[in-house]
Coordinates of C-alpha atoms and ligand atoms in Angstrom, one line a residue:
X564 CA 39.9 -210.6 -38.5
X565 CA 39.5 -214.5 -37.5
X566 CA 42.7 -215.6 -35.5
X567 CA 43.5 -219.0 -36.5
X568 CA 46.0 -221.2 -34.0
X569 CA 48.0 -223.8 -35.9
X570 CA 49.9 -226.4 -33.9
X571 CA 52.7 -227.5 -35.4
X572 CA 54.9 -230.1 -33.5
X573 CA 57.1 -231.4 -36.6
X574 CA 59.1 -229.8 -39.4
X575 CA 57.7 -233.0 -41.2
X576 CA 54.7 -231.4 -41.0
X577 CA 55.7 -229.5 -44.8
X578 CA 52.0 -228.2 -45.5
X579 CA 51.7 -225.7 -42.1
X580 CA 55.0 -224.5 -42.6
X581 CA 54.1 -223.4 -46.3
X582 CA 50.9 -222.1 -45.0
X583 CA 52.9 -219.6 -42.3
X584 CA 55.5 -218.7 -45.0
X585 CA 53.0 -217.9 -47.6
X586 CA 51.4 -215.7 -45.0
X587 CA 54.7 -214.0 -44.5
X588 CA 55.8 -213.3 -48.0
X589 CA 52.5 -212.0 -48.2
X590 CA 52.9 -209.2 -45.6
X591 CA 50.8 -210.8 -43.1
X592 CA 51.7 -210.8 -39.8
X593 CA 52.2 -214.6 -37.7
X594 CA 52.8 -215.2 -34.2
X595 CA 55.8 -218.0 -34.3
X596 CA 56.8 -220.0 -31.2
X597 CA 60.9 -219.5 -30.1
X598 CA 63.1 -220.9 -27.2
X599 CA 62.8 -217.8 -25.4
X600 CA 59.2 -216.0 -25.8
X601 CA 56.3 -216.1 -28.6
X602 CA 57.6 -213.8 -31.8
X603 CA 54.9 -211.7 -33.4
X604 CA 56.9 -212.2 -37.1
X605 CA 56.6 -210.2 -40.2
X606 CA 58.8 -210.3 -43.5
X607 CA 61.2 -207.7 -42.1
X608 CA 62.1 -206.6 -46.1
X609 CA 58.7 -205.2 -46.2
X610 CA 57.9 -201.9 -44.7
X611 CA 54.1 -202.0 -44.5
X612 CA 54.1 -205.4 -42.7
X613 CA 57.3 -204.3 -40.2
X614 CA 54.9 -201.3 -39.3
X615 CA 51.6 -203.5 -38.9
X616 CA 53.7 -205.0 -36.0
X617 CA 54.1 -202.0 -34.3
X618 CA 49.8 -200.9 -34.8
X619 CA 48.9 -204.5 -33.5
X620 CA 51.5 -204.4 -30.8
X621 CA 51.0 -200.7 -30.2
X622 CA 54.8 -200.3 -29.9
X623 CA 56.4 -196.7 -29.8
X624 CA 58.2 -196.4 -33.0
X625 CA 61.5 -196.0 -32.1
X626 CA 61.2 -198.9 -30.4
X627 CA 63.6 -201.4 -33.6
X628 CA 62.8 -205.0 -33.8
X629 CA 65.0 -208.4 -33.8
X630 CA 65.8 -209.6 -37.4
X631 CA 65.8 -213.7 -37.1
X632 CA 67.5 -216.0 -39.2
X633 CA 67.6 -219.9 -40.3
X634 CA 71.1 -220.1 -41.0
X635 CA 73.7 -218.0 -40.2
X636 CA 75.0 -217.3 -43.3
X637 CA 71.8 -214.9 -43.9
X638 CA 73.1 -212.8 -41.6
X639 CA 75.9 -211.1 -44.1
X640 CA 73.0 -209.8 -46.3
X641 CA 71.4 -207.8 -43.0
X642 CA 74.5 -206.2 -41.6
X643 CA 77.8 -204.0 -43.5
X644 CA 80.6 -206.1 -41.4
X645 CA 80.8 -209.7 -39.8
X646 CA 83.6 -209.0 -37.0
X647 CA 85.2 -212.4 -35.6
X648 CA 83.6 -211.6 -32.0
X649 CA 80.3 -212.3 -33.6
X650 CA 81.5 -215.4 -35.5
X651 CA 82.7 -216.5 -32.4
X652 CA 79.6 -216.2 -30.3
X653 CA 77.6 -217.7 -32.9
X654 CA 79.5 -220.6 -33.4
X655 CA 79.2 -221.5 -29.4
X656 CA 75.6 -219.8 -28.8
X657 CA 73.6 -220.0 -32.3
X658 CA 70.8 -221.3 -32.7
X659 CA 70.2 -220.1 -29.3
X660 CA 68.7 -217.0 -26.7
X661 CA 71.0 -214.4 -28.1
X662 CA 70.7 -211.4 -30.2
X663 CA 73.7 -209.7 -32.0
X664 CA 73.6 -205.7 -32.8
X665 CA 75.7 -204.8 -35.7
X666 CA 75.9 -201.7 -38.2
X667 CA 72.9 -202.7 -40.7
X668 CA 73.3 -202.6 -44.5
X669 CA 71.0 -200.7 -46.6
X670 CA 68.7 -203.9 -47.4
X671 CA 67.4 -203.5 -43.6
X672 CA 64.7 -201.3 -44.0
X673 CA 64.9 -198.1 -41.4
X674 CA 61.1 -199.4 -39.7
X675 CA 62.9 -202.2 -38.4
X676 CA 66.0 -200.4 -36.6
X677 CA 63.9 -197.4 -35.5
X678 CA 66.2 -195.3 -37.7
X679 CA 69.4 -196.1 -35.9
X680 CA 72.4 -197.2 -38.3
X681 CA 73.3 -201.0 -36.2
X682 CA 70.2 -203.7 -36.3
X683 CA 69.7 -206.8 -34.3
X684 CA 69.8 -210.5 -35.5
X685 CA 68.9 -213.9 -33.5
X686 CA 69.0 -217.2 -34.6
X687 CA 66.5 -218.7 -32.8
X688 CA 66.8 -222.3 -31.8
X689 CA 63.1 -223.9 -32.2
X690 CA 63.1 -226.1 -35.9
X691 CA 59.4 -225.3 -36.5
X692 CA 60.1 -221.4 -36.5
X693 CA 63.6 -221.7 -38.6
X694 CA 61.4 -224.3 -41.3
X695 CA 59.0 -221.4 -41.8
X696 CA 61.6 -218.7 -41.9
X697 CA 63.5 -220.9 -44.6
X698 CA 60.3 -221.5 -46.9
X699 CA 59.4 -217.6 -46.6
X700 CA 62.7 -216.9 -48.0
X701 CA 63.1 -213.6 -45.8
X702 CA 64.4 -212.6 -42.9
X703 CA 61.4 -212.0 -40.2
X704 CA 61.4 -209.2 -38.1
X705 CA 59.8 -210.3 -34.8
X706 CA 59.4 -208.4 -31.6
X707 CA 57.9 -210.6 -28.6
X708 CA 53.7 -211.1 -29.7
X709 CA 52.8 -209.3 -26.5
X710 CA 50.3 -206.2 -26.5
X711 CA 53.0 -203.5 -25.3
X712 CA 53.8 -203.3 -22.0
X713 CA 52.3 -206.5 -20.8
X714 CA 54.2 -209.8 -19.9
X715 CA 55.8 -211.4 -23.3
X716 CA 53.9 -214.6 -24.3
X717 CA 55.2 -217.8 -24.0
X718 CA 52.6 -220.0 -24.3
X719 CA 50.3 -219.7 -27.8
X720 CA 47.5 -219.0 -25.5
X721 CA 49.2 -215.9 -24.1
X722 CA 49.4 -214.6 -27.7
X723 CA 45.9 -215.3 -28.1
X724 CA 44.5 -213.3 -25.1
X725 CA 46.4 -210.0 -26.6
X726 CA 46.6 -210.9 -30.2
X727 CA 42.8 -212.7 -30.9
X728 CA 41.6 -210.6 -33.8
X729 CA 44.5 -208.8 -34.9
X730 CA 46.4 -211.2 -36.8
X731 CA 45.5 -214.4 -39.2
X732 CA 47.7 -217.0 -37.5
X733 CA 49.6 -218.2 -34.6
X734 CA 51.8 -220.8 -34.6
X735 CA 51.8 -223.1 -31.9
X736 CA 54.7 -225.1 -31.1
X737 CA 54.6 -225.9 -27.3
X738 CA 55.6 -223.9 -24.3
X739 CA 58.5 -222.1 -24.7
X740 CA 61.8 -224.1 -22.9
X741 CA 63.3 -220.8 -21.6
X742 CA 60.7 -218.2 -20.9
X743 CA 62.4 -214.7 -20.7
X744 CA 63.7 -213.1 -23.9
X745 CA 67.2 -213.4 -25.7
X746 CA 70.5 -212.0 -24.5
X747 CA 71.2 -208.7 -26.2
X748 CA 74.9 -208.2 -26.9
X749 CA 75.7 -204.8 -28.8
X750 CA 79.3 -205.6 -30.7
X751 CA 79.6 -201.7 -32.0
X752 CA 81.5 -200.1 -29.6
X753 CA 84.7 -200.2 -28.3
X754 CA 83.8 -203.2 -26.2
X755 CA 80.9 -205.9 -26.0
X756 CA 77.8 -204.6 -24.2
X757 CA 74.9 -206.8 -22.9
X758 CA 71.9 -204.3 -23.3
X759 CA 69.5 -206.8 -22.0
X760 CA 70.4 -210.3 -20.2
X761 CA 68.6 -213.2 -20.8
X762 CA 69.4 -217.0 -21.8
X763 CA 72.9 -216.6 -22.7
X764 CA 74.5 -215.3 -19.1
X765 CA 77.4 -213.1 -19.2
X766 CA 79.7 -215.5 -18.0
X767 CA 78.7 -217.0 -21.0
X768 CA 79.7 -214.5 -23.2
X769 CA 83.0 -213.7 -21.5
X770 CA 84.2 -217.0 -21.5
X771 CA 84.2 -216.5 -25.7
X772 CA 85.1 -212.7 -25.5
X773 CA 86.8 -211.7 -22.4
X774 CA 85.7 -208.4 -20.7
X775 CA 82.0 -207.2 -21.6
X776 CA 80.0 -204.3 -20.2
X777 CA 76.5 -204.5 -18.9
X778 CA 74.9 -201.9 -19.7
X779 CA 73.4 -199.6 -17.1
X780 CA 69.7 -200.0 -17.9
X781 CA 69.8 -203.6 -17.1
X782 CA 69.7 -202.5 -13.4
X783 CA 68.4 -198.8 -13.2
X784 CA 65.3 -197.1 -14.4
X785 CA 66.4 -194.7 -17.1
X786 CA 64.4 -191.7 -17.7
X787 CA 62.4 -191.9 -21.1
X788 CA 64.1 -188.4 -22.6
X789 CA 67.8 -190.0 -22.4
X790 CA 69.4 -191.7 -25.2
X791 CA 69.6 -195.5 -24.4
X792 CA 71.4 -197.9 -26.0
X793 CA 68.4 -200.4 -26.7
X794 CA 65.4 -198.1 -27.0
X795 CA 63.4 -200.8 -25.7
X796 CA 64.9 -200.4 -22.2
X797 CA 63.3 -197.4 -21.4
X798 CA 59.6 -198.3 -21.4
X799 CA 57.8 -199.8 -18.7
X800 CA 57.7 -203.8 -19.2
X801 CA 56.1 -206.8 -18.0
X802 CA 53.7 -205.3 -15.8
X803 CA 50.6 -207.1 -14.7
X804 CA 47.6 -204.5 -13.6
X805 CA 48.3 -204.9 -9.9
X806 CA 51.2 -203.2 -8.2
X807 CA 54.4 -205.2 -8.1
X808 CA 56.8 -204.4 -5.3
X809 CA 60.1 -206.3 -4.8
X810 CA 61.3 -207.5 -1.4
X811 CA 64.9 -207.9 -1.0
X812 CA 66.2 -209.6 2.2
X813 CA 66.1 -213.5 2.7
X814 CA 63.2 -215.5 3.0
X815 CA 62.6 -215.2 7.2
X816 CA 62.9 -211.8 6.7
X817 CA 60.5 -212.0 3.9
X818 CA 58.1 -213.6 5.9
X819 CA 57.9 -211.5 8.3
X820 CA 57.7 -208.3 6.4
X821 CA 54.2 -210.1 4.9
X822 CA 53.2 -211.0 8.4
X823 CA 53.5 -206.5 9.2
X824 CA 52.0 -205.5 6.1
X825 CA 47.8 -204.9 5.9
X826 CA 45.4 -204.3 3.8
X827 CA 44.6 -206.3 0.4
X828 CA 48.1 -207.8 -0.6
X829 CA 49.4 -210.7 -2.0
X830 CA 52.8 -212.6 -2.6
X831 CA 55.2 -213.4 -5.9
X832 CA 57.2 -216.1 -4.2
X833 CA 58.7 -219.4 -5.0
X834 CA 57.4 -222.6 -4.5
X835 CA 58.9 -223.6 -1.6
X836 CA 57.7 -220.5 0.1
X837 CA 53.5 -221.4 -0.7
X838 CA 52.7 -222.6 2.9
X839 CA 54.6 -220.0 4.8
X840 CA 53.0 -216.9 2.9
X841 CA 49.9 -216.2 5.2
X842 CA 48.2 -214.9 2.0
X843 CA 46.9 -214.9 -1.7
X844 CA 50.0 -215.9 -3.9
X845 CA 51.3 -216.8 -7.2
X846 CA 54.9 -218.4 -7.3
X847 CA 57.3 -218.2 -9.6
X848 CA 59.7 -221.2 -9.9
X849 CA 61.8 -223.0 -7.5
X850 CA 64.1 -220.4 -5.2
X851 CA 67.7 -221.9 -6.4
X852 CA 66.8 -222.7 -9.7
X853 CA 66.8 -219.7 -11.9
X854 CA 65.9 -221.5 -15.4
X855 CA 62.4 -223.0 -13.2
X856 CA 61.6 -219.4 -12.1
X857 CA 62.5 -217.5 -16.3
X858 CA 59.9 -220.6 -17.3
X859 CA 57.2 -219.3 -15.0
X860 CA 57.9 -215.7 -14.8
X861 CA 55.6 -214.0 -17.4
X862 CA 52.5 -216.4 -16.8
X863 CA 53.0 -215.9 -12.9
X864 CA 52.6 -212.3 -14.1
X865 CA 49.9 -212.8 -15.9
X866 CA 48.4 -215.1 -13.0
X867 CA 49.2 -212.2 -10.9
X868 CA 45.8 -209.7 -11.7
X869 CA 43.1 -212.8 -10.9
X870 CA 44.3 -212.9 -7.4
X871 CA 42.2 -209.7 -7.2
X872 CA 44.5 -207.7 -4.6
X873 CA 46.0 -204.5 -4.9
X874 CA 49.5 -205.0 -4.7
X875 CA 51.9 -208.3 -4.7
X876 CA 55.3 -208.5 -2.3
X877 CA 57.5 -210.3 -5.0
X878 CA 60.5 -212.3 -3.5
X879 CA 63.6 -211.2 -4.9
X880 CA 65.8 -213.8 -7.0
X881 CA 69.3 -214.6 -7.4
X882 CA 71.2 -212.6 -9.9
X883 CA 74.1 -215.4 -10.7
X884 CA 73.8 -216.5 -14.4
X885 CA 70.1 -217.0 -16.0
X886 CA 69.1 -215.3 -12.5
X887 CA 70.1 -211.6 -13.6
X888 CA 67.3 -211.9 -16.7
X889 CA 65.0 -213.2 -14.4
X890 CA 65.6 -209.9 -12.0
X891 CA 65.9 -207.6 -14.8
X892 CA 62.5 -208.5 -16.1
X893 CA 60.8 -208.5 -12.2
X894 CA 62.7 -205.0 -11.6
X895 CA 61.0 -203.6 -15.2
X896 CA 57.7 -205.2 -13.8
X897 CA 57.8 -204.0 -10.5
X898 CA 58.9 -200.3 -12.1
X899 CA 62.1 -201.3 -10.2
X900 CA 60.2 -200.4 -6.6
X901 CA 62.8 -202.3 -4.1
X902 CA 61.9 -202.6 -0.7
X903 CA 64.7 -204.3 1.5
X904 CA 64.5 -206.1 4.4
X905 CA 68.2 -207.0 5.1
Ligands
LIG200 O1 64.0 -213.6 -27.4 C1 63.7 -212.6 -28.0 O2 64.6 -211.8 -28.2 C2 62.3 -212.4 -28.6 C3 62.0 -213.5 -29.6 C4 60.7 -213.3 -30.3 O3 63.1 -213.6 -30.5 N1 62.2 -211.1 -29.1 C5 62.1 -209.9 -28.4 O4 61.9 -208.8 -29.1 O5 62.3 -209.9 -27.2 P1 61.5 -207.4 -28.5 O6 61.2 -206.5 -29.6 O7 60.5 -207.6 -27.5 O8 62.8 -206.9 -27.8 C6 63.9 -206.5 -28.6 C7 64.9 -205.7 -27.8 C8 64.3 -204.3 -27.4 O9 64.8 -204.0 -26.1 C9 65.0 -203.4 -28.5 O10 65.1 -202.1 -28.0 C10 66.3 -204.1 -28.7 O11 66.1 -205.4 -28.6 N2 66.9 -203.7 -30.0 C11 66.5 -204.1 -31.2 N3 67.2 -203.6 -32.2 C12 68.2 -202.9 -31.6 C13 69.3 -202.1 -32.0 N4 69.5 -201.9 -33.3 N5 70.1 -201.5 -31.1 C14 69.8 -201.7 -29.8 N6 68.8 -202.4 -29.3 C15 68.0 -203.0 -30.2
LIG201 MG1 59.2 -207.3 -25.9

């Protein structure tokens, strides 16, 4: 299949959008830019195109996929119940990096949730993508338009590298302003649970509801035969072909663990850390500014495997606000190997 990459800057520019929503209602699959990451997209009422995501992805099948929206009143034909904790956060956080889990009316076809009885919605906050989602006149199922396993795209050259060939279009519509995937927020249990952090930070979401769990996985490595909340945690993420190994301690300490170590190595370190690293590195982002290191994560991932060594000593960031996403994703990328130097 030829790949074609559209760049589409402007919702003025009315015969490109069309083009992408044709392809959509048609049960083709397109790659469509969002806020967070690139979305590989597919009419998420259609069951053969929901499961061409998963072949061209190569995603386990119980792995369900993010429903997105162009206005939230679509939502109420997706899900059984609107509760007033998800009116709420979508009145202060929609269009925006966060994805609501909710018990899923029969309209949501069982592909998309992975058979569970709750599917996950986003309004995404990039014009181009909602234009197209309007003039398809579905709701698109869209997991991030990485191969499985491998750093989520966020430019529409990242799609291409693990996408050329498999699908008849990507949109592109510029980098992508926040670079790590949506907040996950289940609202079916007795209280709120972020089941993956990302652009909307818990304080965020306990400012509108008060008291919210974070689920365990965010942190921990859970074994692939216990029942998670989001399926998705449980798989191996992110992960470059080197070996990723995260160094907790500050950065002297840092430094000096590089200075001991031998061998073919290299460093995942801020910027401000590029002349004291006595070796091969890739940084990622400015140490105090965790929005500047969620923007550079995945490429500096990707960057990571042309340095040619066999393992890189990643810094370890901050976990206040945007900074947890940012550590969840290294932890998933490093297979949450911790060394620390404190
Ligand atoms: O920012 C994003 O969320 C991007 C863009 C494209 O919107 N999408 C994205 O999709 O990251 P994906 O498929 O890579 O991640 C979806 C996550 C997975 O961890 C999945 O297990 C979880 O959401 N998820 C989806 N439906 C769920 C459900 N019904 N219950 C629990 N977790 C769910
Ligand atoms: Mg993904």
């Amino acid at each position: 299949m030829n790949t074609r990459v559209l760049k589409i800057n402007s919702v003025s520019q009315q015969k490109d959008i069309l083009t992408a929503a044709q392809l959509l209602k048609n049960g083709a699959l397109v790659a469509l830019p969002t806020e967070t990451v690139y979305g590989l997209g597919a009419n998420a009422l259609d069951e053969e195109a929901v499961k061409s995501i998963f072949a061209a992805k190569g995603r386990p099948q119980d792995n369900p996929l993010i429903v997105h929206i162009s206005e939230f009143d679509e939502i109420y034909n997706l899900v059984e119940e609107v509760p007033p904790s998800a009116k709420s956060l979508a009145v202060k956080y929609w269009p925006g990096p966060m994805t609501l889990i909710l018990k899923k009316s029969k309209l949501v076809p069982d592909v998309v949730s992975a058979g569970l009885d709750t599917v996950a919605v986003r309004l995404p906050n990039h014009e181009v993508t909602r234009a197209i989602i309007k003039a398809a006149g579905v709701p698109v199922a869209a997991p991030s338009a990485n191969l499985s396993g491998s750093p989520s795209p966020t430019t529409a050259q990242s799609v291409f590298e693990d996408m050329n060939g498999k699908i008849p279009l990507i949109v592109d519509g510029g980098a992508c302003r926040i670079g790590v995937e949506s907040t996950v927020i289940s609202l079916t249990g007795e209280k709120p649970s972020i089941l993956r952090p990302g652009g909307v930070t818990p304080e965020q979401i306990s400012e509108v509801l008060g008291d919210v769990a974070i689920d365990d996985a965010v942190f921990h490595n859970i074994s692939s035969s216990r029942k998670v909340a989001s399926p998705g945690m449980k798989y191996k993420h992110y992960a470059p072909a080197t070996k990723v190994v995260i160094v907790k301690g500050d950065r002297e300490k840092y430094y000096d663990f590089l200075e001991k170590q031998s061998g073919n190595f290299g460093a995942l370190c801020f910027e401000e850390d590029a002349s004291k690293v006595n070796c091969k590195y890739v940084s990622y982002g400015k140490e105090s500014n965790s929005l500047s290191q969620s923007n550079r994560l995945f490429n500096a991932l990707r960057e990571v495997d042309s340095l040619g060594v066999d393992v890189v000593f990643a810094r370890y960031p901050f976990e206040d606000g945007m900074g947890l996403a940012v550590l969840n994703r290294l932890l998933r990328s490093a297979a949450f190997e911790v060394i620390e130097v404190e």
